[in-house]
């Protein structure tokens, strides 16, 4: 009986907060058929925003995959001074509001700040351009991969790796042949989560990009603009594209992921 | 000497795992590092393998100072208690791993792996994943994997510790036969004295981070260096303040110059052996006798009996210890 109540509450919660709103967006997108949707997502502004979003997300995913792997191996396999600090700092992006992250980046890399000014003199533009948006997106999606990998690394333990060492495998060979295959599903899952987070980022990117139409406008910024311009079909359609990419990625990973056997 | 350990110490924080241990392990021998859990024997094995760094002391393998060499360059085979099977690789790939790392030609790898599969009797399972094997089969695979690279020494850390009693017994006897066939210098860690006595040529008894005694199983059993060694290797009981083996006690109907008077408290028949609990001057004592002796003496609770040492007890022999 208690179990049933818990199930109903959990499902109702998800239904009201997630399924119904997303469902309504989908419904509104296609209320007048497919062609208004298609027209809305194939305007040059929407297409450009989509391209910018994908670029930013890819850079952020590559950056955070490399960082996440290194950080997770450090946290799970090594004891070193500063380990506690690293462990705490990795979670910081979850605690700090993305808008604050954006402001902080402007304070460091803005044209009128020492570092940003120096870079600007040498022709490197961070704020109101792609590098700043990538930095902001990296920041907000930083913990996802490492947090996915650390428990898996801890669970598989060090013995397989040590066995590989005694058989002559170098650290890198051991990582590639033993560790990586053992964590590949957690890694894929972490990459997908990072990708989904990067595609959907709004606050930090809104601050650092300036939302310049046809230049630094991402899909989420485009959704907001269309919404404010009373063009709901444009907003719904772009939202639909964002949601479909994220859901498709999650479905793919869950279908591919082998059933855990004990 | 295949392995020379000299003055090795190791701490983990406040805990002293090894305290100035020196040990020589001859080539071709099968040596057991025996001792209670947490006594430091596994740490010593891991230091020999290069998986732990000693705080002090040196390790020599086949005449080369290996103290600062990484595990990759020590040419040791290591077998873990929980197998450490490469879960995503087939049995064949597991065994081939070290050879592939060494970039040996494919034909040579296949030939060598097939030989080893036969040697450890798992040739039927070469295409299976480790998860599809039993514990005993997995451990034999791990052994074949370690042997594939023809190591200078083979190190086994509680190799049968995770197996059930029956498989454990079989694998013990099998390891002994395998060693007689392959002759690689082998060191294995165990906390089971019966296992060490049955399998090893030499036993090094380690307790609380110190080496208590090194010798053949018979030497340790018959000439224990101290009371700890004596009580660790077999059953003991106390007669007038001295440790004796219960089967070294003789029960007689009449008093003599070398006997002590005792009262029978309990008689337990455990198959062929009879365990007799006695009381001497308010102290407990027990003796192990045969059924015949028990019948001849008509042992039953309350009877007065006379206890003597069957053979003159060996005085503690301090030769052969470091520690």
XYZ file of C-alpha atoms in Angstrom:
585
model
C 0.000 0.000 0.000
C 2.738 2.431 1.059
C 4.672 1.496 -2.016
C 1.721 2.404 -4.215
C 1.330 5.797 -2.596
C 5.030 6.516 -3.103
C 4.777 5.504 -6.748
C 1.727 7.652 -7.385
C 3.338 10.658 -5.730
C 6.584 10.233 -7.673
C 4.768 9.833 -10.980
C 2.353 12.708 -10.336
C 5.277 14.937 -9.444
C 7.069 14.138 -12.694
C 3.851 14.426 -14.634
C 2.988 17.904 -13.379
C 6.488 19.352 -13.502
C 7.927 17.677 -16.568
C 5.607 15.715 -18.785
C 2.660 18.132 -18.932
C 4.661 21.313 -19.682
C 6.899 19.606 -22.254
C 3.847 17.919 -23.726
C 2.059 21.250 -24.086
C 5.062 22.745 -25.836
C 5.010 19.830 -28.267
C 1.277 20.193 -28.737
C 1.447 23.936 -29.366
C 4.321 23.482 -31.810
C 2.286 21.251 -34.058
C -1.203 22.595 -33.379
C -1.388 24.046 -36.888
C 0.408 21.208 -38.589
C 3.975 20.610 -39.618
C 4.603 23.481 -42.028
C 4.469 26.385 -39.517
C 7.024 24.462 -37.460
C 9.220 23.857 -40.468
C 8.985 27.495 -41.561
C 9.897 28.642 -38.049
C 12.996 26.480 -37.692
C 14.316 27.167 -41.183
C 14.514 30.958 -40.947
C 18.110 32.088 -41.346
C 18.118 33.459 -37.796
C 16.939 30.153 -36.321
C 19.374 28.150 -38.398
C 22.251 30.370 -37.329
C 21.241 30.136 -33.690
C 21.139 26.375 -34.033
C 24.624 26.335 -35.534
C 26.013 28.537 -32.741
C 24.399 26.312 -30.111
C 25.918 23.162 -31.593
C 29.371 24.742 -31.885
C 29.371 25.973 -28.309
C 28.041 22.647 -27.029
C 30.644 20.596 -28.920
C 33.549 22.661 -27.631
C 32.158 22.460 -24.103
C 31.634 18.688 -24.343
C 35.157 18.055 -25.636
C 36.670 20.321 -22.980
C 34.660 18.848 -20.139
C 35.221 15.268 -21.277
C 38.975 15.725 -21.074
C 38.770 17.638 -17.803
C 36.175 15.269 -16.343
C 38.281 12.196 -17.097
C 41.415 13.686 -15.572
C 39.560 15.037 -12.528
C 37.694 11.771 -11.931
C 40.868 9.660 -12.128
C 42.635 12.084 -9.781
C 39.773 12.028 -7.276
C 39.178 8.275 -7.401
C 42.757 7.015 -7.670
C 45.136 9.472 -6.039
C 45.760 11.073 -2.681
C 47.423 14.457 -3.038
C 47.474 17.843 -1.340
C 44.553 19.865 -2.654
C 42.380 16.828 -3.351
C 39.709 18.061 -0.949
C 39.751 21.478 -2.609
C 39.386 19.921 -6.071
C 36.528 17.760 -4.837
C 34.693 20.778 -3.439
C 35.442 23.113 -6.375
C 34.100 20.658 -8.947
C 30.655 21.030 -7.382
C 30.818 24.821 -7.296
C 29.048 25.289 -10.669
C 26.021 23.469 -9.251
C 25.813 25.957 -6.414
C 26.527 29.193 -8.293
C 23.801 30.757 -10.403
C 24.707 30.759 -14.119
C 24.031 34.505 -14.279
C 26.678 35.033 -11.615
C 29.055 32.848 -13.632
C 28.452 35.056 -16.657
C 29.095 38.230 -14.670
C 32.240 36.759 -13.164
C 33.559 35.931 -16.621
C 32.899 39.504 -17.746
C 34.792 40.783 -14.709
C 37.823 38.755 -15.757
C 37.668 38.791 -19.546
C 35.761 42.029 -20.286
C 37.594 44.470 -22.572
C 38.069 46.969 -19.787
C 39.524 44.481 -17.310
C 43.274 43.747 -17.090
C 43.227 40.188 -18.460
C 40.461 40.777 -20.983
C 42.122 44.021 -22.105
C 45.454 42.267 -22.585
C 43.820 39.533 -24.669
C 41.841 42.114 -26.653
C 45.073 43.986 -27.517
C 46.360 40.723 -28.959
C 43.232 40.176 -31.012
C 41.570 37.610 -28.774
C 37.958 38.439 -28.041
C 36.351 36.435 -25.235
C 33.267 38.324 -24.159
C 30.454 38.815 -26.716
C 32.031 36.107 -28.808
C 32.294 32.339 -29.069
C 35.198 31.725 -26.606
C 33.307 33.408 -23.779
C 30.183 31.382 -24.501
C 32.202 28.186 -24.539
C 33.847 29.147 -21.222
C 30.462 29.898 -19.652
C 29.010 26.616 -20.912
C 32.044 24.641 -19.761
C 31.677 26.193 -16.334
C 28.017 25.307 -15.855
C 28.414 21.722 -17.142
C 31.741 21.040 -15.423
C 30.709 18.609 -12.627
C 28.412 16.320 -14.623
C 31.005 14.019 -16.171
C 33.366 13.794 -13.206
C 30.445 13.090 -10.848
C 29.273 10.311 -13.147
C 32.731 8.724 -13.362
C 34.080 8.906 -9.795
C 31.681 6.350 -8.240
C 32.189 3.938 -11.144
C 35.961 4.196 -10.861
C 35.702 3.577 -7.132
C 33.454 0.590 -7.650
C 35.649 -1.175 -10.218
C 38.586 -0.736 -7.851
C 42.293 -0.674 -8.572
C 43.097 -4.365 -8.799
C 42.500 -4.771 -12.535
C 44.749 -1.768 -13.132
C 47.432 -3.122 -10.802
C 47.243 -6.510 -12.514
C 47.820 -4.746 -15.836
C 50.863 -2.949 -14.407
C 52.432 -6.185 -13.214
C 51.860 -7.575 -16.724
C 53.938 -4.716 -18.106
C 51.291 -2.209 -19.201
C 52.249 1.454 -18.786
C 49.909 3.908 -17.098
C 48.551 5.044 -20.459
C 48.175 1.509 -21.833
C 46.384 0.508 -18.636
C 44.021 3.450 -18.937
C 43.225 2.756 -22.577
C 42.900 -1.037 -22.364
C 41.544 -1.586 -18.848
C 40.095 1.553 -17.257
C 38.414 3.118 -20.281
C 36.490 -0.024 -21.340
C 35.332 -0.468 -17.746
C 33.937 3.057 -17.486
C 32.733 3.463 -21.076
C 29.017 3.518 -20.277
C 29.403 5.970 -17.436
C 31.545 8.075 -19.745
C 28.934 7.986 -22.511
C 26.228 8.863 -20.013
C 28.287 11.745 -18.646
C 28.948 13.048 -22.151
C 25.229 12.954 -22.959
C 24.342 14.759 -19.734
C 27.000 17.366 -20.450
C 25.724 17.760 -23.994
C 22.140 18.155 -22.824
C 23.173 20.723 -20.230
C 25.324 22.607 -22.757
C 22.537 22.751 -25.351
C 20.076 24.082 -22.823
C 22.290 26.650 -21.082
C 20.695 30.086 -20.949
C 21.712 32.384 -18.075
C 25.500 32.400 -18.283
C 25.490 32.463 -22.070
C 22.914 35.276 -22.080
C 25.256 37.433 -20.007
C 28.546 36.782 -21.835
C 27.251 36.546 -25.403
C 25.284 39.726 -25.611
C 22.789 37.746 -27.711
C 23.844 39.429 -30.964
C 21.422 38.242 -33.622
C 23.175 36.331 -36.386
C 26.391 36.310 -34.352
C 26.268 35.069 -30.783
C 22.636 34.156 -30.438
C 22.097 30.571 -29.332
C 18.895 28.609 -29.663
C 17.841 29.267 -26.057
C 18.423 32.997 -26.532
C 16.449 32.781 -29.755
C 13.561 31.135 -27.908
C 13.487 33.992 -25.418
C 13.611 36.603 -28.174
C 10.788 35.013 -30.142
C 8.728 34.694 -27.001
C 9.202 38.354 -26.170
C 8.382 39.301 -29.760
C 4.995 37.558 -29.493
C 5.986 34.882 -31.993
C 5.037 31.803 -29.997
C 5.401 29.391 -32.931
C 9.047 30.437 -33.344
C 9.650 29.970 -29.622
C 7.831 26.645 -29.413
C 9.495 25.267 -32.503
C 13.001 26.071 -31.313
C 12.163 24.670 -27.871
C 10.907 21.519 -29.516
C 14.194 21.086 -31.380
C 16.189 21.538 -28.133
C 14.031 19.074 -26.232
C 14.072 16.456 -28.994
C 17.876 16.478 -29.229
C 18.254 16.003 -25.483
C 15.582 13.297 -25.218
C 16.917 11.463 -28.278
C 20.389 11.418 -26.749
C 19.075 9.992 -23.481
C 17.024 7.339 -25.278
C 19.986 6.296 -27.417
C 22.223 5.905 -24.405
C 19.619 3.944 -22.467
C 18.965 1.599 -25.365
C 22.657 1.006 -26.003
C 23.604 0.626 -22.373
C 23.818 -3.104 -21.580
C 21.681 -4.300 -18.716
C 23.816 -4.393 -15.594
C 24.336 -7.983 -14.590
C 25.310 -8.845 -11.084
C 68.437 -15.965 -4.213
C 65.389 -15.126 -6.284
C 64.219 -12.465 -3.854
C 66.172 -10.665 -1.131
C 64.246 -8.396 1.177
C 66.484 -6.372 3.482
C 65.413 -4.195 6.382
C 62.006 -3.345 4.912
C 59.694 -1.137 6.982
C 56.313 0.260 6.041
C 53.780 2.393 7.885
C 50.283 3.438 6.953
C 49.809 6.560 9.028
C 50.245 5.462 12.617
C 49.895 1.767 11.813
C 53.169 -0.142 11.485
C 52.594 -2.741 8.764
C 56.194 -3.964 8.548
C 59.041 -3.363 10.970
C 62.577 -4.031 9.689
C 61.843 -7.298 7.894
C 64.616 -9.218 6.111
C 63.912 -12.382 4.144
C 65.718 -14.459 1.550
C 63.652 -16.508 -0.888
C 65.604 -19.138 -2.830
C 65.093 -19.709 -6.561
C 62.572 -22.315 -7.585
C 61.042 -22.703 -4.130
C 57.421 -22.447 -3.100
C 57.328 -20.164 -0.084
C 54.382 -19.242 2.104
C 54.094 -15.925 3.912
C 51.937 -17.067 6.804
C 50.441 -15.059 9.615
C 47.338 -13.609 11.172
C 45.245 -11.034 9.269
C 46.681 -7.547 9.409
C 50.128 -8.884 10.281
C 51.836 -7.345 7.259
C 52.293 -10.359 4.984
C 50.232 -8.946 2.115
C 52.034 -5.637 2.415
C 55.362 -7.460 2.089
C 54.118 -9.248 -1.046
C 52.903 -5.974 -2.546
C 56.247 -4.339 -1.778
C 58.026 -7.175 -3.606
C 55.686 -6.606 -6.577
C 56.234 -2.846 -6.531
C 52.585 -2.107 -5.764
C 53.622 -0.452 -2.492
C 56.766 1.541 -1.735
C 58.680 0.626 1.426
C 59.542 3.472 3.812
C 62.936 1.870 4.395
C 64.879 -1.131 3.135
C 65.595 -2.720 -0.224
C 64.126 -5.426 -2.446
C 66.305 -7.402 -4.831
C 64.783 -9.632 -7.502
C 67.071 -12.082 -9.350
C 70.123 -10.149 -8.250
C 68.872 -6.738 -9.418
C 67.992 -3.970 -6.987
C 64.294 -3.473 -7.700
C 63.499 -1.089 -4.841
C 62.849 1.883 -7.109
C 61.581 -0.033 -10.141
C 57.896 0.299 -11.070
C 55.846 -2.943 -11.134
C 56.008 -2.984 -14.952
C 59.768 -3.541 -14.881
C 60.094 -6.079 -12.074
C 59.095 -9.079 -14.143
C 56.818 -10.488 -11.466
C 53.508 -12.236 -11.900
C 50.858 -11.213 -9.385
C 47.646 -13.063 -8.567
C 45.007 -11.271 -6.494
C 42.614 -12.776 -3.958
C 39.621 -11.559 -5.958
C 41.151 -12.574 -9.315
C 41.321 -9.047 -10.815
C 40.019 -10.536 -14.061
C 39.759 -8.085 -16.943
C 35.977 -8.229 -17.073
C 35.494 -6.955 -20.613
C 37.984 -9.404 -22.161
C 37.563 -13.076 -22.973
C 39.598 -15.653 -21.089
C 41.923 -15.887 -24.093
C 42.428 -12.108 -24.189
C 43.032 -11.984 -20.452
C 45.849 -14.501 -20.702
C 47.232 -12.879 -23.858
C 47.321 -9.411 -22.274
C 50.947 -9.375 -21.103
C 52.178 -10.855 -24.379
C 50.234 -8.324 -26.441
C 51.648 -5.496 -24.348
C 55.083 -6.906 -25.200
C 54.075 -6.878 -28.875
C 54.844 -10.540 -29.431
C 53.875 -11.941 -32.868
C 50.273 -13.152 -33.100
C 51.197 -16.791 -33.790
C 53.468 -16.922 -30.772
C 50.776 -15.376 -28.569
C 48.169 -17.884 -29.730
C 50.489 -20.833 -29.174
C 51.555 -19.680 -25.725
C 48.000 -18.898 -24.589
C 46.753 -22.271 -25.793
C 49.535 -24.003 -23.852
C 48.590 -22.109 -20.713
C 44.867 -22.761 -21.166
C 45.718 -26.455 -21.198
C 48.093 -26.168 -18.268
C 45.371 -24.686 -16.064
C 42.619 -26.860 -17.577
C 40.337 -24.127 -18.887
C 40.895 -24.678 -22.627
C 37.143 -25.135 -23.127
C 36.411 -21.651 -21.829
C 38.808 -19.590 -23.915
C 36.024 -17.579 -25.593
C 34.041 -16.931 -22.432
C 34.012 -13.796 -20.354
C 35.333 -14.063 -16.784
C 31.805 -13.519 -15.434
C 30.830 -16.843 -17.014
C 33.452 -18.801 -15.041
C 33.359 -20.189 -11.512
C 35.649 -18.713 -8.863
C 38.149 -21.536 -9.148
C 38.260 -21.250 -12.938
C 38.717 -17.495 -12.702
C 41.616 -17.912 -10.327
C 43.265 -20.446 -12.638
C 42.824 -17.982 -15.490
C 44.482 -15.280 -13.375
C 47.354 -17.674 -12.698
C 47.762 -18.459 -16.406
C 47.703 -14.739 -17.161
C 50.498 -14.133 -14.659
C 52.540 -17.067 -15.979
C 52.171 -15.975 -19.625
C 54.910 -13.361 -19.355
C 57.324 -15.926 -17.855
C 57.911 -13.939 -14.679
C 61.024 -14.217 -12.551
C 58.801 -14.758 -9.513
C 55.135 -15.543 -9.099
C 53.381 -13.746 -6.226
C 49.975 -14.883 -4.990
C 48.000 -12.832 -2.478
C 45.603 -15.144 -0.569
C 44.938 -16.895 -3.885
C 42.302 -19.269 -2.518
C 40.828 -16.940 0.087
C 37.655 -16.181 -1.870
C 36.879 -19.804 -2.760
C 34.732 -22.297 -0.896
C 36.363 -25.034 1.162
C 36.158 -27.864 -1.372
C 37.544 -25.870 -4.334
C 40.157 -24.452 -2.020
C 41.486 -27.906 -1.163
C 41.556 -28.972 -4.802
C 43.343 -25.847 -5.949
C 45.930 -26.156 -3.186
C 46.963 -29.615 -4.309
C 46.820 -28.441 -7.902
C 49.073 -25.438 -7.178
C 51.622 -27.774 -5.582
C 51.604 -30.032 -8.665
C 51.736 -27.037 -10.999
C 54.758 -25.683 -9.166
C 56.514 -29.033 -9.435
C 55.868 -28.831 -13.177
C 56.695 -25.177 -13.871
C 59.336 -24.528 -11.188
C 58.895 -20.785 -11.094
C 59.879 -19.207 -7.779
C 56.556 -18.739 -6.024
C 55.555 -16.784 -2.934
C 52.007 -16.982 -1.648
C 50.304 -15.246 1.216
C 47.918 -17.141 3.463
C 46.502 -16.910 6.951
C 45.660 -20.625 6.921
C 48.429 -22.659 8.583
C 47.105 -25.904 7.152
C 47.344 -24.464 3.648
C 50.900 -23.278 4.263
C 51.982 -26.629 5.770
C 50.443 -28.587 2.910
C 51.684 -26.547 -0.034
C 54.895 -24.727 0.884
C 58.553 -25.818 0.908
C 59.354 -22.931 3.221
C 57.169 -20.949 5.577
C 57.917 -17.400 6.728
C 55.717 -16.608 9.700
C 54.910 -12.912 9.969
C 52.972 -11.288 12.771
C 52.459 -7.686 13.850
C 54.848 -6.477 11.168
C 57.716 -8.711 12.270
C 59.187 -11.911 10.897
C 58.801 -14.530 13.632
C 60.501 -17.508 12.011
C 61.535 -18.951 8.650
C 61.923 -22.634 7.937
C 60.431 -25.779 6.491
C 56.954 -26.712 7.719
C 58.514 -29.450 9.901
C 61.086 -27.092 11.414
C 58.406 -24.608 12.380
C 56.116 -27.288 13.755
C 58.760 -29.249 15.669
C 61.138 -26.445 16.621
C 59.046 -23.333 17.015
C 61.120 -20.261 17.804
C 58.648 -19.046 20.379
C 55.234 -19.643 21.881
C 53.526 -17.552 19.198
C 54.903 -19.712 16.385
C 53.997 -22.852 18.293
C 50.424 -21.799 18.930
C 49.926 -20.456 15.402
C 50.978 -23.681 13.703
C 48.793 -26.107 15.590
C 46.717 -26.796 18.674
C 48.375 -26.127 22.029
C 47.517 -26.478 25.679
C 49.346 -25.524 28.871
C 50.941 -28.042 31.282
C 52.645 -26.587 34.388
C 53.119 -23.262 32.640
C 54.589 -24.691 29.397
C 52.942 -24.867 25.991
C 52.569 -28.408 24.729
C 50.793 -30.016 21.816
C 47.705 -31.944 23.019
C 48.795 -34.994 21.004
C 52.175 -34.949 22.786
C 50.468 -35.662 26.111
C 50.337 -39.212 27.404
C 47.665 -40.307 29.860
C 48.630 -43.086 32.302
C 46.664 -44.976 34.932
C 49.484 -44.762 37.512
C 51.675 -41.974 38.835
C 55.362 -41.775 37.933
C 58.270 -39.364 38.456
C 57.395 -37.394 35.325
C 53.613 -37.280 35.714
C 51.117 -34.739 36.954
C 47.823 -35.716 38.539
C 44.701 -34.575 36.677
C 40.919 -34.973 36.897
C 38.939 -35.851 33.769
C 36.263 -33.195 33.132
C 34.865 -34.193 29.773
C 35.497 -36.779 27.058
C 34.549 -35.941 23.455
C 34.755 -38.432 20.608
C 35.533 -36.740 17.289
C 35.811 -39.693 14.955
C 39.142 -41.414 15.397
C 40.420 -38.783 17.774
C 39.233 -38.376 21.349
C 39.520 -35.023 23.055
C 39.917 -35.246 26.825
C 39.401 -32.126 28.938
C 41.275 -32.235 32.229
C 41.741 -30.158 35.339
C 45.225 -29.837 36.926
C 45.506 -27.724 40.086
C 42.556 -25.628 38.965
C 43.948 -25.135 35.428
C 42.285 -26.388 32.243
C 44.252 -28.733 30.031
C 43.280 -30.909 27.131
C 44.817 -33.961 25.572
C 44.251 -35.632 22.240
C 44.299 -39.442 22.391
C 43.166 -42.312 20.212
C 39.910 -44.188 20.783
C 41.869 -47.209 21.951
C 43.712 -45.270 24.625
C 40.465 -43.760 25.812
C 38.872 -47.212 26.033
C 41.881 -48.836 27.746
C 41.985 -46.103 30.385
C 38.217 -46.195 30.746
C 38.134 -42.389 30.663
C 35.054 -40.775 32.108
C 34.338 -37.524 33.956
C 35.595 -37.493 37.575
C 38.309 -40.142 37.089
C 41.815 -39.314 38.335
C 44.519 -39.782 35.686
C 48.261 -39.082 35.345
C 49.592 -36.845 32.568
C 53.098 -36.971 31.107
C 54.765 -35.590 28.024
C 54.959 -38.382 25.484
C 58.260 -37.175 24.094
C 60.663 -34.781 25.684
C 59.463 -31.398 24.504
C 61.898 -29.539 22.252
C 63.259 -26.467 23.914
C 62.414 -23.303 22.015
C 64.935 -23.147 19.208
C 66.094 -19.641 18.460
C 68.152 -20.502 15.413
C 66.683 -19.448 12.096
C 64.788 -16.458 13.367
C 65.169 -12.851 12.708
C 62.614 -10.764 14.230
